[in-house]
Amino acid sequence: MTFISSLLLGVTSLLYAAQTITAVPYASNSLARALVKRDQVDFEDCGGDDDDKRKRAGQAWSEAANLASYTIDGKLDDGTGFKDTNAFKHYFNDADGDTTDKMYGGIQAGSSGDRGNGFQLKFIITCKETDDCKDSLALTDAKPNKDDFTAKIRLCPKFFTDDRTKNFLTSKTLKRNPGRRDNSWCQPGQPFTFFETASHTFLHEMTHLDQLGVEAGLFPDNKGADDTHGTEDIYQIASGYDPGSPEKSSRKLKDNWTKYDKDNKNNKPELQRTENAESYAAAATEFYFQKNCGWDEIME
């Protein structure tokens, strides 16, 4: 969810209330990649290094970068890569592959700093509550960075308590064919909401950043002086999409494009598939669990 000047969607110590802290993300030891210190990403109003909000915010960012990394390097048991799986095909078409590579690559490399061209993300992770947080998990002010402005991803109070964001990739095991008492992500027959994590939402928010939209080659939104190249949310700008089920709305967007491409008499969708934030988050989450649990797909 983003706001560009105005909202499109929707108690730290005094020591930290007026300062930012250079980011040192907390990567899980069980994940394939770890983030390194990034001088251009700061934490604001999330407390000190040992504060629970600070740790959770850092881990959400760390795991979001790992979800992106899986789409680049990961393969299913039979060797199938991301773009040949249902995780990709539920949300994108073959023609989108170059753009998704650049978006996921920008998230991973911009966070971990391992790209040869030195691409670095610059944004602030803030835990400060505002009135805009009322019904939101997180918000992103996605205007382009300037000398007097740095984009912010705002983690609202609900981000730290809601069922959709209370878990991390490390909150459960990846034991395949688990028993009924096993705390495993690989429980069969679960809907998409079962697999949502803080990292899923954080990746969604990252795609709203102008820097990543530019990196992925997205066109600006042409909404005024502060045009952003970042993604938008289809359920915020068009009717017929369910804001309570972003991943279902994203699959519907892809299906609507398929209908339009077959017969231009159908209404042209308001966003390209690659311009919708949840498409990236949902596809990456699906692929992560398809790969680790040995599945073909995840239900809506």
Short mmCIF file of C-alpha atoms in Angstrom, two decimals:
data_model
loop_
_atom_site.label_atom_id
_atom_site.label_comp_id
_atom_site.label_asym_id
_atom_site.label_seq_id
_atom_site.Cartn_x
_atom_site.Cartn_y
_atom_site.Cartn_z
CA MET A 1 0.00 0.00 0.00
CA THR A 2 1.35 3.38 -0.92
CA PHE A 3 0.65 7.02 -0.59
CA ILE A 4 1.95 9.62 -3.03
CA SER A 5 1.66 12.87 -1.12
CA SER A 6 -1.80 11.71 0.04
CA LEU A 7 -2.75 8.21 1.14
CA LEU A 8 -3.82 5.73 -1.48
CA LEU A 9 -4.32 2.93 1.04
CA GLY A 10 -4.62 2.13 3.76
CA VAL A 11 6.32 4.49 21.43
CA THR A 12 9.77 4.37 21.15
CA SER A 13 12.18 5.92 23.70
CA LEU A 14 13.07 9.60 23.52
CA LEU A 15 16.59 8.55 22.68
CA TYR A 16 15.47 7.18 19.31
CA ALA A 17 12.50 9.43 18.60
CA ALA A 18 14.58 12.07 16.85
CA GLN A 19 17.25 10.04 15.18
CA THR A 20 17.73 7.31 12.63
CA ILE A 21 19.84 4.21 12.99
CA THR A 22 21.99 2.77 10.25
CA ALA A 23 20.46 -0.49 9.14
CA VAL A 24 22.02 -3.82 10.06
CA PRO A 25 19.36 -6.32 8.95
CA TYR A 26 18.87 -9.49 10.96
CA ALA A 27 19.12 -12.42 8.58
CA SER A 28 18.18 -15.88 9.74
CA ASN A 29 20.99 -18.43 9.77
CA SER A 30 18.69 -20.90 8.02
CA LEU A 31 18.30 -18.73 4.94
CA ALA A 32 20.52 -18.92 1.91
CA ARG A 33 21.64 -15.31 1.89
CA ALA A 34 22.29 -12.73 4.57
CA LEU A 35 22.11 -8.99 4.25
CA VAL A 36 25.09 -6.81 4.99
CA LYS A 37 25.18 -3.35 6.48
CA ARG A 38 23.67 -0.79 4.13
CA ASP A 39 24.72 2.79 4.71
CA GLN A 40 21.74 4.22 2.81
CA VAL A 41 18.90 2.40 4.61
CA ASP A 42 17.99 3.66 8.07
CA PHE A 43 15.65 2.60 10.85
CA GLU A 44 13.60 5.33 12.46
CA ASP A 45 11.47 5.17 15.63
CA CYS A 46 11.89 1.39 15.89
CA GLY A 47 13.98 1.45 19.07
CA GLY A 48 17.50 0.21 19.62
CA ASP A 49 19.20 -2.87 18.23
CA ASP A 50 17.69 -5.07 20.96
CA ASP A 51 14.16 -3.69 20.66
CA ASP A 52 11.62 -6.26 19.44
CA LYS A 53 10.22 -3.92 16.77
CA ARG A 54 13.71 -3.21 15.48
CA LYS A 55 14.50 -6.90 15.23
CA ARG A 56 11.21 -7.78 13.57
CA ALA A 57 11.52 -4.94 11.08
CA GLY A 58 15.05 -6.00 10.20
CA GLN A 59 14.10 -9.65 9.82
CA ALA A 60 11.14 -8.75 7.60
CA TRP A 61 13.50 -6.86 5.28
CA SER A 62 16.09 -9.62 5.39
CA GLU A 63 13.60 -12.33 4.51
CA ALA A 64 12.01 -10.21 1.78
CA ALA A 65 15.41 -10.08 0.09
CA ASN A 66 15.69 -13.84 0.48
CA LEU A 67 12.28 -14.41 -1.10
CA ALA A 68 13.46 -12.34 -4.05
CA SER A 69 16.70 -14.30 -4.19
CA TYR A 70 14.82 -17.61 -4.40
CA THR A 71 13.10 -16.49 -7.61
CA ILE A 72 16.53 -15.85 -9.15
CA ASP A 73 18.46 -18.91 -8.01
CA GLY A 74 15.87 -21.42 -6.78
CA LYS A 75 14.62 -24.53 -8.56
CA LEU A 76 12.00 -27.14 -7.80
CA ASP A 77 12.99 -30.75 -7.12
CA ASP A 78 12.80 -31.54 -10.84
CA GLY A 79 14.99 -28.58 -11.79
CA THR A 80 12.16 -26.28 -12.87
CA GLY A 81 13.01 -22.60 -12.47
CA PHE A 82 10.70 -19.90 -11.15
CA LYS A 83 9.39 -18.63 -14.49
CA ASP A 84 8.22 -22.11 -15.55
CA THR A 85 6.19 -22.71 -12.38
CA ASN A 86 2.60 -21.97 -11.40
CA ALA A 87 3.97 -19.47 -8.89
CA PHE A 88 4.98 -17.27 -11.82
CA LYS A 89 2.12 -18.18 -14.15
CA HIS A 90 -0.59 -17.34 -11.62
CA TYR A 91 0.46 -13.68 -11.80
CA PHE A 92 2.61 -13.05 -14.87
CA ASN A 93 3.02 -13.94 -18.54
CA ASP A 94 6.18 -15.02 -20.32
CA ALA A 95 6.60 -11.48 -21.65
CA ASP A 96 6.98 -10.23 -18.06
CA GLY A 97 10.07 -12.29 -17.30
CA ASP A 98 12.65 -9.60 -17.94
CA THR A 99 10.82 -7.10 -15.74
CA THR A 100 10.34 -9.55 -12.88
CA ASP A 101 14.02 -10.49 -13.06
CA LYS A 102 14.98 -6.84 -12.70
CA MET A 103 12.53 -6.19 -9.85
CA TYR A 104 13.54 -9.23 -7.81
CA GLY A 105 17.17 -8.66 -8.69
CA GLY A 106 16.94 -5.07 -7.52
CA ILE A 107 15.37 -6.11 -4.22
CA GLN A 108 18.02 -8.74 -3.58
CA ALA A 109 21.04 -6.83 -4.80
CA GLY A 110 19.91 -3.47 -3.47
CA SER A 111 19.60 -5.01 -0.02
CA SER A 112 22.67 -7.22 0.04
CA GLY A 113 24.98 -5.10 -2.10
CA ASP A 114 26.30 -8.00 -4.20
CA ARG A 115 25.68 -6.53 -7.66
CA GLY A 116 28.72 -5.47 -9.63
CA ASN A 117 27.23 -2.10 -10.62
CA GLY A 118 26.93 -1.11 -6.96
CA PHE A 119 23.14 -0.64 -7.04
CA GLN A 120 22.02 0.47 -3.58
CA LEU A 121 18.56 1.16 -2.26
CA LYS A 122 18.00 4.29 -0.23
CA PHE A 123 14.96 4.38 2.03
CA ILE A 124 13.90 4.63 5.67
CA ILE A 125 12.14 1.90 7.64
CA THR A 126 9.99 3.69 10.21
CA CYS A 127 7.86 2.21 12.98
CA LYS A 128 6.20 5.51 13.85
CA GLU A 129 2.42 5.35 13.92
CA THR A 130 0.45 7.97 11.99
CA ASP A 131 -3.28 8.50 11.40
CA ASP A 132 -2.85 6.73 8.06
CA CYS A 133 -2.02 3.53 9.93
CA LYS A 134 -5.58 3.05 11.20
CA ASP A 135 -6.51 0.07 9.01
CA SER A 136 -3.13 -0.68 7.47
CA LEU A 137 -0.30 -3.12 8.08
CA ALA A 138 2.25 -0.96 6.30
CA LEU A 139 2.49 2.09 4.06
CA THR A 140 5.08 3.33 1.60
CA ASP A 141 5.68 6.94 0.67
CA ALA A 142 7.03 6.20 -2.76
CA LYS A 143 7.85 9.62 -4.15
CA PRO A 144 11.26 9.72 -5.84
CA ASN A 145 14.19 10.43 -3.54
CA LYS A 146 15.50 14.01 -3.58
CA ASP A 147 18.03 15.99 -1.58
CA ASP A 148 15.33 16.88 0.94
CA PHE A 149 13.29 13.67 0.79
CA THR A 150 13.95 9.96 1.35
CA ALA A 151 11.26 7.35 0.68
CA LYS A 152 9.83 5.60 3.74
CA ILE A 153 8.34 2.19 4.39
CA ARG A 154 6.15 2.67 7.46
CA LEU A 155 5.42 -0.41 9.56
CA CYS A 156 2.19 0.28 11.42
CA PRO A 157 1.31 -1.22 14.84
CA LYS A 158 -0.82 -3.93 13.20
CA PHE A 159 2.23 -5.12 11.27
CA PHE A 160 3.66 -6.47 14.52
CA THR A 161 0.48 -8.22 15.73
CA ASP A 162 -1.73 -9.17 12.77
CA ASP A 163 -2.07 -12.82 11.76
CA ARG A 164 -0.89 -11.95 8.25
CA THR A 165 2.43 -10.52 9.43
CA LYS A 166 3.13 -12.07 12.83
CA ASN A 167 5.08 -14.97 11.31
CA PHE A 168 8.45 -15.17 9.58
CA LEU A 169 9.79 -17.79 7.21
CA THR A 170 11.60 -19.21 10.25
CA SER A 171 8.47 -19.39 12.45
CA LYS A 172 7.79 -22.95 11.31
CA THR A 173 9.85 -25.81 9.95
CA LEU A 174 9.86 -26.92 6.32
CA LYS A 175 9.31 -30.58 7.19
CA ARG A 176 7.67 -32.30 4.25
CA ASN A 177 4.72 -34.66 4.80
CA PRO A 178 4.32 -33.44 8.38
CA GLY A 179 2.21 -35.05 11.06
CA ARG A 180 -0.77 -33.25 12.52
CA ARG A 181 1.26 -31.96 15.47
CA ASP A 182 4.28 -30.83 13.45
CA ASN A 183 4.68 -27.07 13.28
CA SER A 184 5.51 -27.12 9.58
CA TRP A 185 4.78 -24.76 6.72
CA CYS A 186 4.26 -27.84 4.57
CA GLN A 187 0.83 -28.75 5.95
CA PRO A 188 -1.18 -29.90 2.90
CA GLY A 189 -4.37 -28.28 1.72
CA GLN A 190 -3.75 -24.85 3.22
CA PRO A 191 -4.96 -21.64 1.52
CA PHE A 192 -2.64 -18.84 0.53
CA THR A 193 -3.29 -16.88 3.72
CA PHE A 194 -1.65 -19.67 5.74
CA PHE A 195 1.68 -18.82 4.09
CA GLU A 196 1.65 -15.05 4.53
CA THR A 197 4.54 -13.63 6.54
CA ALA A 198 6.03 -10.30 7.54
CA SER A 199 8.55 -10.75 4.73
CA HIS A 200 5.75 -11.16 2.18
CA THR A 201 4.26 -7.80 3.16
CA PHE A 202 7.67 -6.13 3.28
CA LEU A 203 8.50 -7.32 -0.24
CA HIS A 204 5.14 -5.95 -1.40
CA GLU A 205 6.02 -2.57 0.09
CA MET A 206 9.50 -2.55 -1.42
CA THR A 207 8.11 -2.83 -4.94
CA HIS A 208 6.33 0.51 -4.37
CA LEU A 209 9.70 2.28 -4.12
CA ASP A 210 10.50 4.53 -7.06
CA GLN A 211 14.10 3.27 -7.15
CA LEU A 212 12.97 -0.30 -7.74
CA GLY A 213 10.43 0.74 -10.35
CA VAL A 214 13.19 2.50 -12.25
CA GLU A 215 15.45 -0.54 -11.87
CA ALA A 216 12.70 -2.80 -13.24
CA GLY A 217 12.00 -0.48 -16.17
CA LEU A 218 8.46 0.48 -15.13
CA PHE A 219 6.91 3.63 -16.59
CA PRO A 220 6.09 6.53 -14.23
CA ASP A 221 2.53 6.82 -13.00
CA ASN A 222 2.13 10.33 -14.48
CA LYS A 223 0.17 11.61 -11.51
CA GLY A 224 1.94 14.91 -11.12
CA ALA A 225 5.21 16.50 -10.09
CA ASP A 226 6.20 13.53 -7.94
CA ASP A 227 5.70 10.80 -10.53
CA THR A 228 6.82 7.46 -9.18
CA HIS A 229 7.97 4.44 -11.13
CA GLY A 230 7.01 2.14 -8.26
CA THR A 231 4.15 -0.33 -8.33
CA GLU A 232 0.56 0.35 -7.34
CA ASP A 233 -2.27 -1.77 -5.89
CA ILE A 234 -4.93 -2.87 -8.39
CA TYR A 235 -7.58 -3.14 -5.67
CA GLN A 236 -7.03 0.53 -4.83
CA ILE A 237 -7.45 2.00 -8.30
CA ALA A 238 -10.04 -0.28 -9.95
CA SER A 239 -13.37 -1.80 -9.04
CA GLY A 240 -14.00 -5.52 -9.02
CA TYR A 241 -10.89 -6.42 -7.04
CA ASP A 242 -10.94 -7.49 -3.40
CA PRO A 243 -8.65 -5.49 -1.06
CA GLY A 244 -9.16 -8.17 1.57
CA SER A 245 -7.52 -10.74 -0.69
CA PRO A 246 -4.62 -9.09 -2.54
CA GLU A 247 -3.28 -12.34 -3.98
CA LYS A 248 -6.68 -13.26 -5.40
CA SER A 249 -6.98 -9.78 -6.89
CA SER A 250 -3.56 -10.23 -8.46
CA ARG A 251 -4.53 -13.53 -10.05
CA LYS A 252 -7.70 -11.86 -11.34
CA LEU A 253 -5.63 -9.06 -12.87
CA LYS A 254 -3.58 -11.61 -14.77
CA ASP A 255 -6.73 -13.43 -15.91
CA ASN A 256 -8.30 -10.15 -17.05
CA TRP A 257 -5.24 -9.43 -19.18
CA THR A 258 -5.52 -12.90 -20.71
CA LYS A 259 -9.15 -12.20 -21.62
CA TYR A 260 -8.26 -8.79 -23.04
CA ASP A 261 -5.37 -10.14 -25.10
CA LYS A 262 -7.70 -12.74 -26.64
CA ASP A 263 -10.51 -10.30 -27.35
CA ASN A 264 -9.97 -6.55 -27.16
CA LYS A 265 -13.71 -6.11 -26.65
CA ASN A 266 -13.08 -6.88 -23.01
CA ASN A 267 -12.17 -3.93 -20.80
CA LYS A 268 -8.46 -3.22 -20.72
CA PRO A 269 -7.14 -3.67 -17.17
CA GLU A 270 -6.09 -0.50 -15.39
CA LEU A 271 -2.62 -1.79 -14.49
CA GLN A 272 -0.07 -3.96 -16.21
CA ARG A 273 0.68 -7.19 -14.36
CA THR A 274 4.17 -5.92 -13.60
CA GLU A 275 2.81 -2.66 -12.16
CA ASN A 276 0.91 -4.42 -9.35
CA ALA A 277 2.78 -4.82 -6.06
CA GLU A 278 1.10 -7.95 -4.76
CA SER A 279 1.85 -9.86 -7.95
CA TYR A 280 5.55 -9.85 -7.03
CA ALA A 281 4.98 -10.66 -3.35
CA ALA A 282 2.50 -13.45 -3.99
CA ALA A 283 4.58 -15.07 -6.74
CA ALA A 284 7.72 -15.04 -4.59
CA THR A 285 5.90 -16.46 -1.58
CA GLU A 286 4.30 -19.20 -3.64
CA PHE A 287 7.59 -20.21 -5.20
CA TYR A 288 9.38 -20.32 -1.85
CA PHE A 289 6.91 -22.83 -0.45
CA GLN A 290 6.51 -24.77 -3.69
CA LYS A 291 10.26 -25.27 -3.73
CA ASN A 292 10.67 -26.16 -0.07
CA CYS A 293 7.53 -28.26 0.35
CA GLY A 294 7.70 -30.05 -3.02
CA TRP A 295 4.37 -28.76 -4.32
CA ASP A 296 3.03 -27.77 -7.73
CA GLU A 297 0.96 -24.83 -6.52
CA ILE A 298 -0.77 -23.13 -3.59
CA MET A 299 -4.52 -22.58 -3.44
CA GLU A 300 -6.07 -19.12 -3.44
#
